[in-house]
Coordinates of C-alpha atoms in Angstrom, one line a residue:
Chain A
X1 CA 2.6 2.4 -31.1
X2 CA 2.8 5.0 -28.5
X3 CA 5.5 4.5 -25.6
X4 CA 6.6 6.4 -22.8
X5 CA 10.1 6.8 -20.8
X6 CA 10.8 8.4 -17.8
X7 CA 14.1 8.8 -17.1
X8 CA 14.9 8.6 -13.3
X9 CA 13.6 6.8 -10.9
X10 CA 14.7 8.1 -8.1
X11 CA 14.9 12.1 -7.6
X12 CA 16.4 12.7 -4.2
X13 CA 16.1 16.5 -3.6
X14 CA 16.9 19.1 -0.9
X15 CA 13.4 21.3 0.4
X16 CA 12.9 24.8 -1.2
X17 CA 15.2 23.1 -3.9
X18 CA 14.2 23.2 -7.6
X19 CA 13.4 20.2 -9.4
X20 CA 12.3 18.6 -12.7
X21 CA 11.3 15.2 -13.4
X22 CA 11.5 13.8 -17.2
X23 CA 9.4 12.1 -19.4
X24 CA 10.0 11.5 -23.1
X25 CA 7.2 9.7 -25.4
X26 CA 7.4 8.0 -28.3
X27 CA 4.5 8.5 -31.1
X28 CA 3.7 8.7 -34.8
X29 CA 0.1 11.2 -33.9
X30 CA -0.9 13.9 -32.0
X31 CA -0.7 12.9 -28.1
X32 CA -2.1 13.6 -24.7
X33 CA 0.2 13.5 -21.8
X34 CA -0.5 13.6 -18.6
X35 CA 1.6 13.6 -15.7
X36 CA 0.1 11.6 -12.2
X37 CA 1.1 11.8 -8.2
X38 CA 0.9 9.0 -6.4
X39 CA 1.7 10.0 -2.2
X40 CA 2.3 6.5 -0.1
X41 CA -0.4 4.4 0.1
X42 CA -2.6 6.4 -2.0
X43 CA -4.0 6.1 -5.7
X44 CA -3.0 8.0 -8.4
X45 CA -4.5 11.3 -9.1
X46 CA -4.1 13.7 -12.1
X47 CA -1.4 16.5 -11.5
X48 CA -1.7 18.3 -15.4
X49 CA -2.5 17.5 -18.7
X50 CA -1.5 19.1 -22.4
X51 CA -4.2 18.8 -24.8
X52 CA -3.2 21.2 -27.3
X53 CA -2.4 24.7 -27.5
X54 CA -0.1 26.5 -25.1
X55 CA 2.7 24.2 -24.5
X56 CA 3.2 25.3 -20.8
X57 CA 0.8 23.7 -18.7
X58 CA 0.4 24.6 -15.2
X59 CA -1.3 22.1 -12.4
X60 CA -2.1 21.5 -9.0
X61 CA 0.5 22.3 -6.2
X62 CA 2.7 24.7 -8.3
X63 CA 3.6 22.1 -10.4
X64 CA 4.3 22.7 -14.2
X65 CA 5.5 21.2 -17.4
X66 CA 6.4 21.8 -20.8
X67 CA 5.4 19.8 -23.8
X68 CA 8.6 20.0 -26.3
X69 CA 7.2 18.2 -29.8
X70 CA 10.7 18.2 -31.4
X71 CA 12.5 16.8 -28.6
X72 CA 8.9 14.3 -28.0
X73 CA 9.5 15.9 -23.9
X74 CA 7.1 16.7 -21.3
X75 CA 9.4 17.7 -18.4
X76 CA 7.9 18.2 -14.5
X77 CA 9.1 21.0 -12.9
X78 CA 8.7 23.0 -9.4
X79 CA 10.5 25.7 -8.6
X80 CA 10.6 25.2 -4.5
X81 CA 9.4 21.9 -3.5
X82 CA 8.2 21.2 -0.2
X83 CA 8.3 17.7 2.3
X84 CA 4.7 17.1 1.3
X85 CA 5.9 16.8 -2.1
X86 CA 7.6 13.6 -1.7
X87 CA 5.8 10.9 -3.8
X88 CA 5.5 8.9 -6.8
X89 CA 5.6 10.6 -10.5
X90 CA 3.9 9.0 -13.4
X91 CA 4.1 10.1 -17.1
X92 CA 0.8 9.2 -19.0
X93 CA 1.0 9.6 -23.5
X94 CA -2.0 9.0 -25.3
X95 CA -2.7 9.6 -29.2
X96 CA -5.4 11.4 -29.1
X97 CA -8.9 10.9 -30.4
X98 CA -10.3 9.3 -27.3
X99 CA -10.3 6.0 -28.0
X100 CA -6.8 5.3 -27.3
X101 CA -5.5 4.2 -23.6
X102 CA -2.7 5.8 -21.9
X103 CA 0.7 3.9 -21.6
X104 CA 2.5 5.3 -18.6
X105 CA 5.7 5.3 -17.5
X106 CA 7.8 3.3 -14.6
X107 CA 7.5 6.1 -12.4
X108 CA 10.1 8.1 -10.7
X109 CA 10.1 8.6 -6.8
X110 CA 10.6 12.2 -5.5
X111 CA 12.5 12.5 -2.4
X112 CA 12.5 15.5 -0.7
X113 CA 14.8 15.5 1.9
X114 CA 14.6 18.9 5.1
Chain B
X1 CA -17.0 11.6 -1.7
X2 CA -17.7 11.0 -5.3
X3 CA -15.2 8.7 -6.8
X4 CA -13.6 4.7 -7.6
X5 CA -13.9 2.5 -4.3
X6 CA -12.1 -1.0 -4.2
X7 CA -12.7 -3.2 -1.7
X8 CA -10.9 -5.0 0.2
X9 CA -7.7 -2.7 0.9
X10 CA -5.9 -5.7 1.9
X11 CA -5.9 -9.5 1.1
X12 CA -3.7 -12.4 2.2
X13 CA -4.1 -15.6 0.1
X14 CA -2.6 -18.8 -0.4
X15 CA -1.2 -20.2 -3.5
X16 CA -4.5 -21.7 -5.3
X17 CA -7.2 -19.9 -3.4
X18 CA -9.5 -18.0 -5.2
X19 CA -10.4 -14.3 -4.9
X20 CA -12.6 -11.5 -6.3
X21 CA -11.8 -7.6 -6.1
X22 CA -14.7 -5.1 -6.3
X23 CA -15.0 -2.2 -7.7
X24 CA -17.3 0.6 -8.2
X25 CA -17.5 4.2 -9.3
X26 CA -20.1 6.7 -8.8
X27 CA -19.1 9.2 -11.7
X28 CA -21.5 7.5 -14.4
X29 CA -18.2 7.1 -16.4
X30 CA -18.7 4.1 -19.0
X31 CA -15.2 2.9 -18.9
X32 CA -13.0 1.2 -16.4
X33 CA -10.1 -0.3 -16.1
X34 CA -7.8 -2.8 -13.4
X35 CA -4.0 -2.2 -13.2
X36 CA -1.0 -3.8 -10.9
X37 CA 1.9 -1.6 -9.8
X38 CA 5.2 -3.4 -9.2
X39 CA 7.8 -1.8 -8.0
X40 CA 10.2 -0.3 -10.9
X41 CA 7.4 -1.9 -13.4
X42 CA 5.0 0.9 -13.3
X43 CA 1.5 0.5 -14.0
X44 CA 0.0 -2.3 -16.3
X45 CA -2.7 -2.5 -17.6
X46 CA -4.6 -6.2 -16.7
X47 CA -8.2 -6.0 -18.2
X48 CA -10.6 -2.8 -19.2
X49 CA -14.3 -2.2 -20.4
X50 CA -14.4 0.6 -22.6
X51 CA -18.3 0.2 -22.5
X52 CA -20.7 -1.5 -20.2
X53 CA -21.2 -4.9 -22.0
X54 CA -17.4 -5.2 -23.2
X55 CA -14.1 -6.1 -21.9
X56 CA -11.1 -6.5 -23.2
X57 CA -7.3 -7.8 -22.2
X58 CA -4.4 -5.7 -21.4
X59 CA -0.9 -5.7 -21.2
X60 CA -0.9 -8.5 -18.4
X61 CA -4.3 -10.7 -18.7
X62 CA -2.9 -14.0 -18.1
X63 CA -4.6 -15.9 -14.9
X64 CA -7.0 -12.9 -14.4
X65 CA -11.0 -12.6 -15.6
X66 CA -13.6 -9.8 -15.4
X67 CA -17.2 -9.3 -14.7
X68 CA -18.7 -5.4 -16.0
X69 CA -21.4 -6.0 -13.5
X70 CA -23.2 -2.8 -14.8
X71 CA -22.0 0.7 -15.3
X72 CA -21.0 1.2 -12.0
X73 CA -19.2 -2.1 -11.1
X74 CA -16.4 -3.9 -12.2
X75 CA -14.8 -6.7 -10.9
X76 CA -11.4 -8.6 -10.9
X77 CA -10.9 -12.4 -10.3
X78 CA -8.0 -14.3 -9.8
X79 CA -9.7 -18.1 -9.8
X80 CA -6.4 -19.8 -8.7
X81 CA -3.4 -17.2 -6.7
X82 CA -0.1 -17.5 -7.5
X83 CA 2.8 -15.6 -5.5
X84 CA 3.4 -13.6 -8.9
X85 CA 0.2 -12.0 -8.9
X86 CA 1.3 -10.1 -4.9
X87 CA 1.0 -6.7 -6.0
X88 CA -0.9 -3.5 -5.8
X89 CA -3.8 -3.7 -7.4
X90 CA -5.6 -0.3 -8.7
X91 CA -8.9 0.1 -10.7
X92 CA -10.3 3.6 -12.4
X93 CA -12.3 4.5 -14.5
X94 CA -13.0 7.9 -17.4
X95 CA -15.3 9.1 -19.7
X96 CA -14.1 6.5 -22.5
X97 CA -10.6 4.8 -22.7
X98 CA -8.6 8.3 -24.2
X99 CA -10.6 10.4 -22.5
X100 CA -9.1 14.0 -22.3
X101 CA -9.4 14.3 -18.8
X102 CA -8.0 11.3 -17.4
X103 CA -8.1 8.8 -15.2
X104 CA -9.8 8.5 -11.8
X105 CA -8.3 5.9 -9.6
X106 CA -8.9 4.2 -6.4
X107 CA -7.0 3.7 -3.6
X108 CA -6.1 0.3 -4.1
X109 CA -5.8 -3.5 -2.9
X110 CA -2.7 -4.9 -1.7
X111 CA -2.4 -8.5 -2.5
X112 CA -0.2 -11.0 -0.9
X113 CA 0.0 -14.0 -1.6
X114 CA 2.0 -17.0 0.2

């Protein structure tokens, strides 16, 4: 069974500041994983995905992560994060195939504080 | 705007009243999905259709039915309210359920009730 844990839920962070937001997954087969914003009030929408292949993924908003299969990670980064960027992070792991639905994580809470 | 709409965006209801949320999608996607967000609990999954003509339970089914209307619709109903069930309530919808390009969600219902 596939599982996934994010390990903060709270990132407090000053703007222009660097940050990275972790995700570990558990899974015996080949995964999707997907990481989702959420901004207040809002739905979720997709930020970036790893499918396969290169394991640095880049997304919307200069958002980017890396898929580590030995250490089952796929870390959230930004190198300069902004006020806007203040939201709500999900983690998404799927085995892949397509028949599969994602489990995602608790979520962790980007603050970014001027 | 193509997308998932849910309506209503806000409900107030008493312990025992009934309720229906709607939901529809305009992507000719053939599966959906209802979730609730808690606060530190993340998203769970409550019910899905992988196909028009199915459903199936999720994590969190208990005191919840669905209705795929068609391809486009799909409904939530809780037949008797109970103050556990005040949450966020989110539907989307994707190609199929493992779908490599993810989810598309709406913008939500927020339940309370008293």
């Amino acid at each position: 069974a596939q599982s996934v844990t994010q390990l903060d839920s709270q990132v407090p962070v000053f703007e222009e500041a660097p940050v990275e937001l972790r995700c570990n997954y558990s899974s015996s087969v080949s995964v999707y994983l997907f990481w989702y914003v959420q901004y207040p009030n809002q739905g979720l929408q997709l930020l970036l995905k790893y499918l396969s292949g290169s394991t640095l993924v880049k997304g919307i908003n200069g958002f980017e992560a890396e898929f580590n299969k030995s250490q089952t990670s796929f870390h959230l980064r930004k190198p300069s994060v902004h006020i806007s960027d203040t939201a709500e992070y999900f983690c998404a792991v799927c085995e892949s195939g397509g028949s599969y639905i994602p489990t995602f994580g608790r979520g962790t809470s980007l603050i970014v504080h001027p | 705007n193509a997308g998932v709409t849910q309506t209503p965006k806000f409900q107030v209801l008493k312990t025992g009243q009934s309720m229906t949320l709607q939901c529809a999608q305009d992507m000719n996607h053939n599966s959906m999905y209802w979730y609730r967000q808690d606060p530190g609990m993340g998203l769970r999954l409550i019910y899905y259709s992988a196909s028009e003509g199915t459903t199936d339970k999720g994590e969190v089914p208990n005191g919840y039915n669905v209705s795929r209307l068609n391809k486009r619709e799909f409904s939530l109903r809780l037949e008797s309210a109970a103050p556990s069930q005040t949450s966020v309530y989110f539907c989307a919808s994707s190609e199929a359920p493992g779908w490599p390009d993810g989810y598309t969600f709406g913008s939500g219902t927020r339940l309370t009730v008293v």
